[in-house]
PDB file of C-alpha atoms in Angstrom:
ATOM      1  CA  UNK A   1      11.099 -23.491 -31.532  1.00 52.00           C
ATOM      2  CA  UNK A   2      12.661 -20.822 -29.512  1.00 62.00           C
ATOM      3  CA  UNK A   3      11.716 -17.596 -29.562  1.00 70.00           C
ATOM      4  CA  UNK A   4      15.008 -15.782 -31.412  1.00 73.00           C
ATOM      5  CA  UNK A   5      14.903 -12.897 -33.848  1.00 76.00           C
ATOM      6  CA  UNK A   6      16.660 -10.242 -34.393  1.00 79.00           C
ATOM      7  CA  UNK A   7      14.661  -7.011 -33.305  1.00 83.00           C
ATOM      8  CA  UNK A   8      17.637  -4.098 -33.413  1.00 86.00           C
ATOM      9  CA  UNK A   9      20.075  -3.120 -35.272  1.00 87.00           C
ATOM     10  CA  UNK A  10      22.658  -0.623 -34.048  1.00 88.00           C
ATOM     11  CA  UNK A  11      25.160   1.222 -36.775  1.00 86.00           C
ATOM     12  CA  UNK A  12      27.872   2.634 -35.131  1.00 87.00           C
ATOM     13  CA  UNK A  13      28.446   6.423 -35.859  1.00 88.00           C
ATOM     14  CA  UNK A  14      31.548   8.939 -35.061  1.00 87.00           C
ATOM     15  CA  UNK A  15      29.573  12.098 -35.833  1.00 89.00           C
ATOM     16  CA  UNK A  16      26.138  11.622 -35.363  1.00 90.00           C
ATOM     17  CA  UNK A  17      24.473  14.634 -37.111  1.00 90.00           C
ATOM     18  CA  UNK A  18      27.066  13.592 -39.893  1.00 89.00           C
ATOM     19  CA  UNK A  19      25.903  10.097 -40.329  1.00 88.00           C
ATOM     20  CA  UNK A  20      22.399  11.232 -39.798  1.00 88.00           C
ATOM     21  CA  UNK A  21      22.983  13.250 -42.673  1.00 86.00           C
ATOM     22  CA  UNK A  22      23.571  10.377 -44.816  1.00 79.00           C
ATOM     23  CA  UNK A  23      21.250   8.350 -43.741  1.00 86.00           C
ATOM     24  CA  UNK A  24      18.275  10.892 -44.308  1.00 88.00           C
ATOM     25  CA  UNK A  25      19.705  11.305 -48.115  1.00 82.00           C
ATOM     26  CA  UNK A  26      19.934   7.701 -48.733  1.00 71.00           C
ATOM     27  CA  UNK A  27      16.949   5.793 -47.443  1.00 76.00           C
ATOM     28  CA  UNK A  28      14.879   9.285 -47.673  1.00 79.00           C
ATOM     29  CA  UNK A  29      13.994   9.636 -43.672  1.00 85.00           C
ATOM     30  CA  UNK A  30      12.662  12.460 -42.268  1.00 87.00           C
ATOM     31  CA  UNK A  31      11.297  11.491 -39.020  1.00 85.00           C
ATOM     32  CA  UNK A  32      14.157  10.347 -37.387  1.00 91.00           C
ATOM     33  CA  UNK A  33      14.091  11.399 -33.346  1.00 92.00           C
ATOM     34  CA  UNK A  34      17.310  11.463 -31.683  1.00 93.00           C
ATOM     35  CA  UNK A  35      18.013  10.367 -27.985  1.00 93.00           C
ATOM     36  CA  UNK A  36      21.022  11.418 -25.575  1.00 91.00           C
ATOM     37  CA  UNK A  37      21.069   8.305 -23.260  1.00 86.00           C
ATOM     38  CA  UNK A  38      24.854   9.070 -21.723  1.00 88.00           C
ATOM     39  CA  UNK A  39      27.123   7.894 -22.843  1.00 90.00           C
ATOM     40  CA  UNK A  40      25.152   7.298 -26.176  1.00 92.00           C
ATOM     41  CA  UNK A  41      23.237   9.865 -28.304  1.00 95.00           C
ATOM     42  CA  UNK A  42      21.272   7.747 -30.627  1.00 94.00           C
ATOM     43  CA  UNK A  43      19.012   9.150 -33.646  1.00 94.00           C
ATOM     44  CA  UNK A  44      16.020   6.137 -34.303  1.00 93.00           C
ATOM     45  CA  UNK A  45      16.071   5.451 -38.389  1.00 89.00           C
ATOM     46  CA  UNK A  46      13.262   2.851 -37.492  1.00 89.00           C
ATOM     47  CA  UNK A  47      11.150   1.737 -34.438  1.00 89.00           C
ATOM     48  CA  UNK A  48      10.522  -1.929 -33.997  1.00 86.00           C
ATOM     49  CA  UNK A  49       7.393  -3.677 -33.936  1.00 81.00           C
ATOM     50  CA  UNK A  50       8.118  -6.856 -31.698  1.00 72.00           C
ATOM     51  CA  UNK A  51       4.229  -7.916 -32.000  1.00 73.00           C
ATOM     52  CA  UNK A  52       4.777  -8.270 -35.376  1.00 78.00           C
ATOM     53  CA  UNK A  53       8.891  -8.907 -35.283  1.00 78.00           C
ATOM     54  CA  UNK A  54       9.865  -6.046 -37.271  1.00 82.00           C
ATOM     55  CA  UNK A  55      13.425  -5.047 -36.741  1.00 87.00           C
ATOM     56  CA  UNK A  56      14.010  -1.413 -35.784  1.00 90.00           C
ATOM     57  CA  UNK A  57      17.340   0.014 -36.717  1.00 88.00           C
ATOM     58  CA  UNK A  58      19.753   3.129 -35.346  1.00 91.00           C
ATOM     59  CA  UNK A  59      22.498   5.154 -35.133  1.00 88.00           C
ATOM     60  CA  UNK A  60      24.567   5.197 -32.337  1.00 91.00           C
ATOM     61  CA  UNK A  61      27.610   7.458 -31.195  1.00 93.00           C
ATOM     62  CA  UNK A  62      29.177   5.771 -27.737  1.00 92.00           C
ATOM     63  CA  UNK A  63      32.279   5.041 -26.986  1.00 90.00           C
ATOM     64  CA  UNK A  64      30.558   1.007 -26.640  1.00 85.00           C
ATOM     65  CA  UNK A  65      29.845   1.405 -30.220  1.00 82.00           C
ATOM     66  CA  UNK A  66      32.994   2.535 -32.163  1.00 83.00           C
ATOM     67  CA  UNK A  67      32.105   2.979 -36.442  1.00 80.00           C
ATOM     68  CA  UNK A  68      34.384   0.587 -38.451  1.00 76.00           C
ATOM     69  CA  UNK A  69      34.450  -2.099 -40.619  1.00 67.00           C
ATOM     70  CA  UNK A  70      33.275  -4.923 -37.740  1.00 73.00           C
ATOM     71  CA  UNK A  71      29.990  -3.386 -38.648  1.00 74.00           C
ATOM     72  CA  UNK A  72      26.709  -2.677 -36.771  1.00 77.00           C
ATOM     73  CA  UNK A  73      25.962  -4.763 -33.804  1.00 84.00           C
ATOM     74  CA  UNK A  74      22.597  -7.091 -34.410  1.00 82.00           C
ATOM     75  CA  UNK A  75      20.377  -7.164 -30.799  1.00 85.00           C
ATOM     76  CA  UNK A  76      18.574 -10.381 -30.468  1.00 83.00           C
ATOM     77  CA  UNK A  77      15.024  -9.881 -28.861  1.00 86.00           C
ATOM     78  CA  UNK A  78      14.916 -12.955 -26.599  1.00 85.00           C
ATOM     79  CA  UNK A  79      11.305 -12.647 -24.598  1.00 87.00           C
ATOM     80  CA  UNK A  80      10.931 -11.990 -21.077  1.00 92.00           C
ATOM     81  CA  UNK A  81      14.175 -10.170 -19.109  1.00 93.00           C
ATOM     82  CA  UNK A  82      14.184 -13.842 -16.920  1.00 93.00           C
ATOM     83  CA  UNK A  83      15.114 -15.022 -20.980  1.00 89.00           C
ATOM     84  CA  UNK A  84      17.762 -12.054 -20.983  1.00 91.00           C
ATOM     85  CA  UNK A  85      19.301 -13.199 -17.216  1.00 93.00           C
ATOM     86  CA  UNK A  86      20.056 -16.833 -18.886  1.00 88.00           C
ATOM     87  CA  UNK A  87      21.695 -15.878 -21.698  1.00 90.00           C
ATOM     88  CA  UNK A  88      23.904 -13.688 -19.617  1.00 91.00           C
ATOM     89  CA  UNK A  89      24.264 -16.514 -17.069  1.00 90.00           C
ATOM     90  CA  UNK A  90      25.174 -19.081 -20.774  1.00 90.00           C
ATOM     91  CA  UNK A  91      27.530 -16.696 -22.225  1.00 91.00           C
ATOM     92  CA  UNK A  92      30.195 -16.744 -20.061  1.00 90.00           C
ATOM     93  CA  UNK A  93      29.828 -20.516 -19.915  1.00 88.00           C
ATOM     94  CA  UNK A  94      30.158 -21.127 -23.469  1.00 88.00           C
ATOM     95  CA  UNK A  95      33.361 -18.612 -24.487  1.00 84.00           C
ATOM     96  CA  UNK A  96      31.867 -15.429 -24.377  1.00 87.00           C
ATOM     97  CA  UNK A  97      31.785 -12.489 -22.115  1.00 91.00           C
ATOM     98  CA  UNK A  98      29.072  -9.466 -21.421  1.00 92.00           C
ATOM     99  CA  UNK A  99      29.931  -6.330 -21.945  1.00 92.00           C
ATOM    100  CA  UNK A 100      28.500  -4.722 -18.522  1.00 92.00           C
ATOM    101  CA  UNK A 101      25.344  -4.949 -16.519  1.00 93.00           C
ATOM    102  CA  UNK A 102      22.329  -5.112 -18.317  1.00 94.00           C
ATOM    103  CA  UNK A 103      20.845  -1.535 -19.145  1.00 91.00           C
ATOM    104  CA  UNK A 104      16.963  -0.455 -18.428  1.00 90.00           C
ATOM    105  CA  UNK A 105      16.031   1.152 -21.715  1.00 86.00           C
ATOM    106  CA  UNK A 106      12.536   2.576 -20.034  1.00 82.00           C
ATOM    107  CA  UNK A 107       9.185   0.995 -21.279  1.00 84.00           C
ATOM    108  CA  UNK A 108       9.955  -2.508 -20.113  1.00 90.00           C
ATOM    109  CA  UNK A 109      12.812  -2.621 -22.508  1.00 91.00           C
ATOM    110  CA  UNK A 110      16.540  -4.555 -21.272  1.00 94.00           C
ATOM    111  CA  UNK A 111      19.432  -4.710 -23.241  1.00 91.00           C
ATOM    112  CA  UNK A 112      22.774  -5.732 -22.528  1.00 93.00           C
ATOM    113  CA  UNK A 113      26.086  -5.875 -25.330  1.00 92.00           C
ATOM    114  CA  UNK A 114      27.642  -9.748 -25.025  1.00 88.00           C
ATOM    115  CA  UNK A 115      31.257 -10.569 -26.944  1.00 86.00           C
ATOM    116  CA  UNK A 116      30.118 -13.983 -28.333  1.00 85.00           C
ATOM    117  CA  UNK A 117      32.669 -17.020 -28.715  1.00 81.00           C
ATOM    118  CA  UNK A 118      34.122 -15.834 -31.777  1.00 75.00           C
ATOM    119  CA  UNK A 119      34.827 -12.050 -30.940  1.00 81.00           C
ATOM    120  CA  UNK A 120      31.421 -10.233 -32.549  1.00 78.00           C
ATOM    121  CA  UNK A 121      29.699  -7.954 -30.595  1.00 87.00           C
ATOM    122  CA  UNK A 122      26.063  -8.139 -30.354  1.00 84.00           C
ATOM    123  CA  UNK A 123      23.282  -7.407 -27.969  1.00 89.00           C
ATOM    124  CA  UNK A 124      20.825  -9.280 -26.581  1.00 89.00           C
ATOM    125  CA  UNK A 125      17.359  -7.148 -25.262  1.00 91.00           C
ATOM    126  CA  UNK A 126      14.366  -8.190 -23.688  1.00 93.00           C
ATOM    127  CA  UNK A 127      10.874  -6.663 -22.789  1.00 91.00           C
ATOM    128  CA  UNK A 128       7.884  -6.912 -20.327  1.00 91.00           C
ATOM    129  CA  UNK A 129       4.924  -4.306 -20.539  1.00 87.00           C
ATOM    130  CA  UNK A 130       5.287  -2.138 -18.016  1.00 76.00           C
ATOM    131  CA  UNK A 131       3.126  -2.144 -15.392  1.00 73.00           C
ATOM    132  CA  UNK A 132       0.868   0.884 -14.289  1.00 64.00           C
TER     133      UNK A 132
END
Protein backbone atom coordinates (compact mmCIF):
# COMPACT_ATOMS: atom_id res chain seq x y z
CA UNK A 1 0.00 0.00 0.00
CA UNK A 2 1.66 3.20 -0.81
CA UNK A 3 2.21 5.67 1.39
CA UNK A 4 -0.42 8.63 0.01
CA UNK A 5 -2.41 11.03 2.13
CA UNK A 6 -3.24 14.15 1.98
CA UNK A 7 -1.28 16.24 4.71
CA UNK A 8 -2.06 20.15 3.50
CA UNK A 9 -4.50 21.98 2.48
CA UNK A 10 -3.93 25.43 0.99
CA UNK A 11 -7.13 28.01 0.56
CA UNK A 12 -6.30 30.57 -1.64
CA UNK A 13 -6.82 34.17 -0.25
CA UNK A 14 -6.82 37.84 -2.03
CA UNK A 15 -6.63 39.76 1.25
CA UNK A 16 -5.14 37.86 3.78
CA UNK A 17 -5.99 39.72 7.05
CA UNK A 18 -9.53 39.76 5.32
CA UNK A 19 -9.90 36.09 4.93
CA UNK A 20 -8.18 35.60 8.20
CA UNK A 21 -10.90 37.50 9.51
CA UNK A 22 -13.37 35.05 8.47
CA UNK A 23 -11.81 32.28 9.20
CA UNK A 24 -11.16 33.22 12.98
CA UNK A 25 -15.17 33.99 13.19
CA UNK A 26 -16.16 30.82 11.64
CA UNK A 27 -14.17 27.88 12.91
CA UNK A 28 -13.41 30.09 16.24
CA UNK A 29 -9.32 30.26 15.83
CA UNK A 30 -7.32 32.29 17.72
CA UNK A 31 -3.91 31.01 17.40
CA UNK A 32 -3.38 31.34 13.97
CA UNK A 33 0.55 32.49 13.16
CA UNK A 34 1.11 34.06 9.94
CA UNK A 35 4.28 33.61 7.68
CA UNK A 36 5.70 36.01 4.82
CA UNK A 37 7.58 33.38 2.68
CA UNK A 38 7.90 35.81 -0.67
CA UNK A 39 6.02 35.69 -2.72
CA UNK A 40 3.44 34.09 -0.24
CA UNK A 41 2.28 35.43 3.17
CA UNK A 42 0.51 32.53 4.66
CA UNK A 43 -1.49 32.62 8.15
CA UNK A 44 -1.44 28.56 9.58
CA UNK A 45 -5.38 27.73 10.56
CA UNK A 46 -3.88 24.22 11.51
CA UNK A 47 -0.43 22.47 11.81
CA UNK A 48 -0.16 18.94 10.61
CA UNK A 49 0.73 16.00 12.47
CA UNK A 50 2.32 13.60 9.76
CA UNK A 51 3.17 10.93 12.67
CA UNK A 52 -0.22 10.65 13.15
CA UNK A 53 -1.50 11.89 9.38
CA UNK A 54 -3.42 14.76 10.45
CA UNK A 55 -3.95 17.25 7.71
CA UNK A 56 -2.90 20.82 8.48
CA UNK A 57 -4.71 23.51 6.60
CA UNK A 58 -3.89 27.44 5.47
CA UNK A 59 -4.37 30.47 3.97
CA UNK A 60 -2.38 31.58 1.34
CA UNK A 61 -2.06 35.01 -0.61
CA UNK A 62 0.55 34.39 -3.78
CA UNK A 63 0.21 35.14 -6.95
CA UNK A 64 0.71 30.79 -7.36
CA UNK A 65 -2.41 30.62 -5.42
CA UNK A 66 -5.13 32.90 -6.95
CA UNK A 67 -8.85 32.65 -4.63
CA UNK A 68 -11.69 31.39 -6.93
CA UNK A 69 -14.00 28.88 -7.44
CA UNK A 70 -11.17 26.00 -8.61
CA UNK A 71 -10.85 25.89 -4.88
CA UNK A 72 -7.97 25.20 -2.43
CA UNK A 73 -5.13 23.17 -3.66
CA UNK A 74 -4.85 19.58 -1.64
CA UNK A 75 -0.74 18.75 -0.98
CA UNK A 76 -0.16 15.10 -0.96
CA UNK A 77 2.53 14.09 1.72
CA UNK A 78 4.42 11.42 -0.25
CA UNK A 79 7.48 10.23 2.27
CA UNK A 80 10.98 10.86 1.72
CA UNK A 81 11.98 14.03 -0.86
CA UNK A 82 13.71 10.87 -3.16
CA UNK A 83 9.47 9.98 -3.14
CA UNK A 84 8.90 13.80 -4.08
CA UNK A 85 11.86 13.68 -7.09
CA UNK A 86 9.71 10.65 -8.76
CA UNK A 87 6.63 12.06 -8.81
CA UNK A 88 8.10 15.11 -10.40
CA UNK A 89 10.13 12.89 -12.75
CA UNK A 90 6.10 10.76 -13.42
CA UNK A 91 4.21 13.85 -13.90
CA UNK A 92 5.40 15.10 -16.87
CA UNK A 93 5.31 11.57 -18.24
CA UNK A 94 1.79 10.95 -17.63
CA UNK A 95 0.05 14.55 -18.90
CA UNK A 96 0.92 16.76 -16.30
CA UNK A 97 3.35 19.49 -15.70
CA UNK A 98 5.14 21.06 -12.33
CA UNK A 99 4.67 24.21 -11.53
CA UNK A 100 8.50 25.23 -10.74
CA UNK A 101 11.37 23.77 -8.83
CA UNK A 102 10.61 22.19 -5.78
CA UNK A 103 10.63 24.70 -2.72
CA UNK A 104 12.64 24.01 0.78
CA UNK A 105 9.98 24.85 3.33
CA UNK A 106 12.80 24.69 6.34
CA UNK A 107 12.54 21.73 8.88
CA UNK A 108 13.08 19.00 6.33
CA UNK A 109 9.90 20.00 4.66
CA UNK A 110 9.71 19.98 0.29
CA UNK A 111 6.92 20.99 -1.57
CA UNK A 112 6.44 21.58 -5.06
CA UNK A 113 2.73 22.74 -7.00
CA UNK A 114 2.17 19.96 -10.08
CA UNK A 115 -0.86 20.70 -12.86
CA UNK A 116 -2.13 17.05 -12.92
CA UNK A 117 -3.58 15.42 -16.26
CA UNK A 118 -6.82 16.94 -15.97
CA UNK A 119 -5.90 20.70 -15.20
CA UNK A 120 -6.18 20.74 -11.03
CA UNK A 121 -3.58 22.14 -9.23
CA UNK A 122 -2.21 20.40 -6.33
CA UNK A 123 0.99 19.98 -4.45
CA UNK A 124 2.90 17.30 -3.64
CA UNK A 125 5.44 17.77 -0.23
CA UNK A 126 7.78 15.62 1.33
CA UNK A 127 9.88 15.51 4.63
CA UNK A 128 13.12 14.13 6.24
CA UNK A 129 14.10 15.15 9.93
CA UNK A 130 16.57 17.41 9.74
CA UNK A 131 19.73 16.61 10.70
CA UNK A 132 21.76 18.40 13.56
Amino acid sequence: MPNLYPSWIEIPAADLERALRFDRAVFALSDTPLFDEPPARIALLQPSEKGLRALGVSLVQSPDHPPGPSGPVVNFHLGAHVALDAALEQAPLHGGQTLGAPVDAGDGQQYCLVRDSEGNTIALSSYEPATV
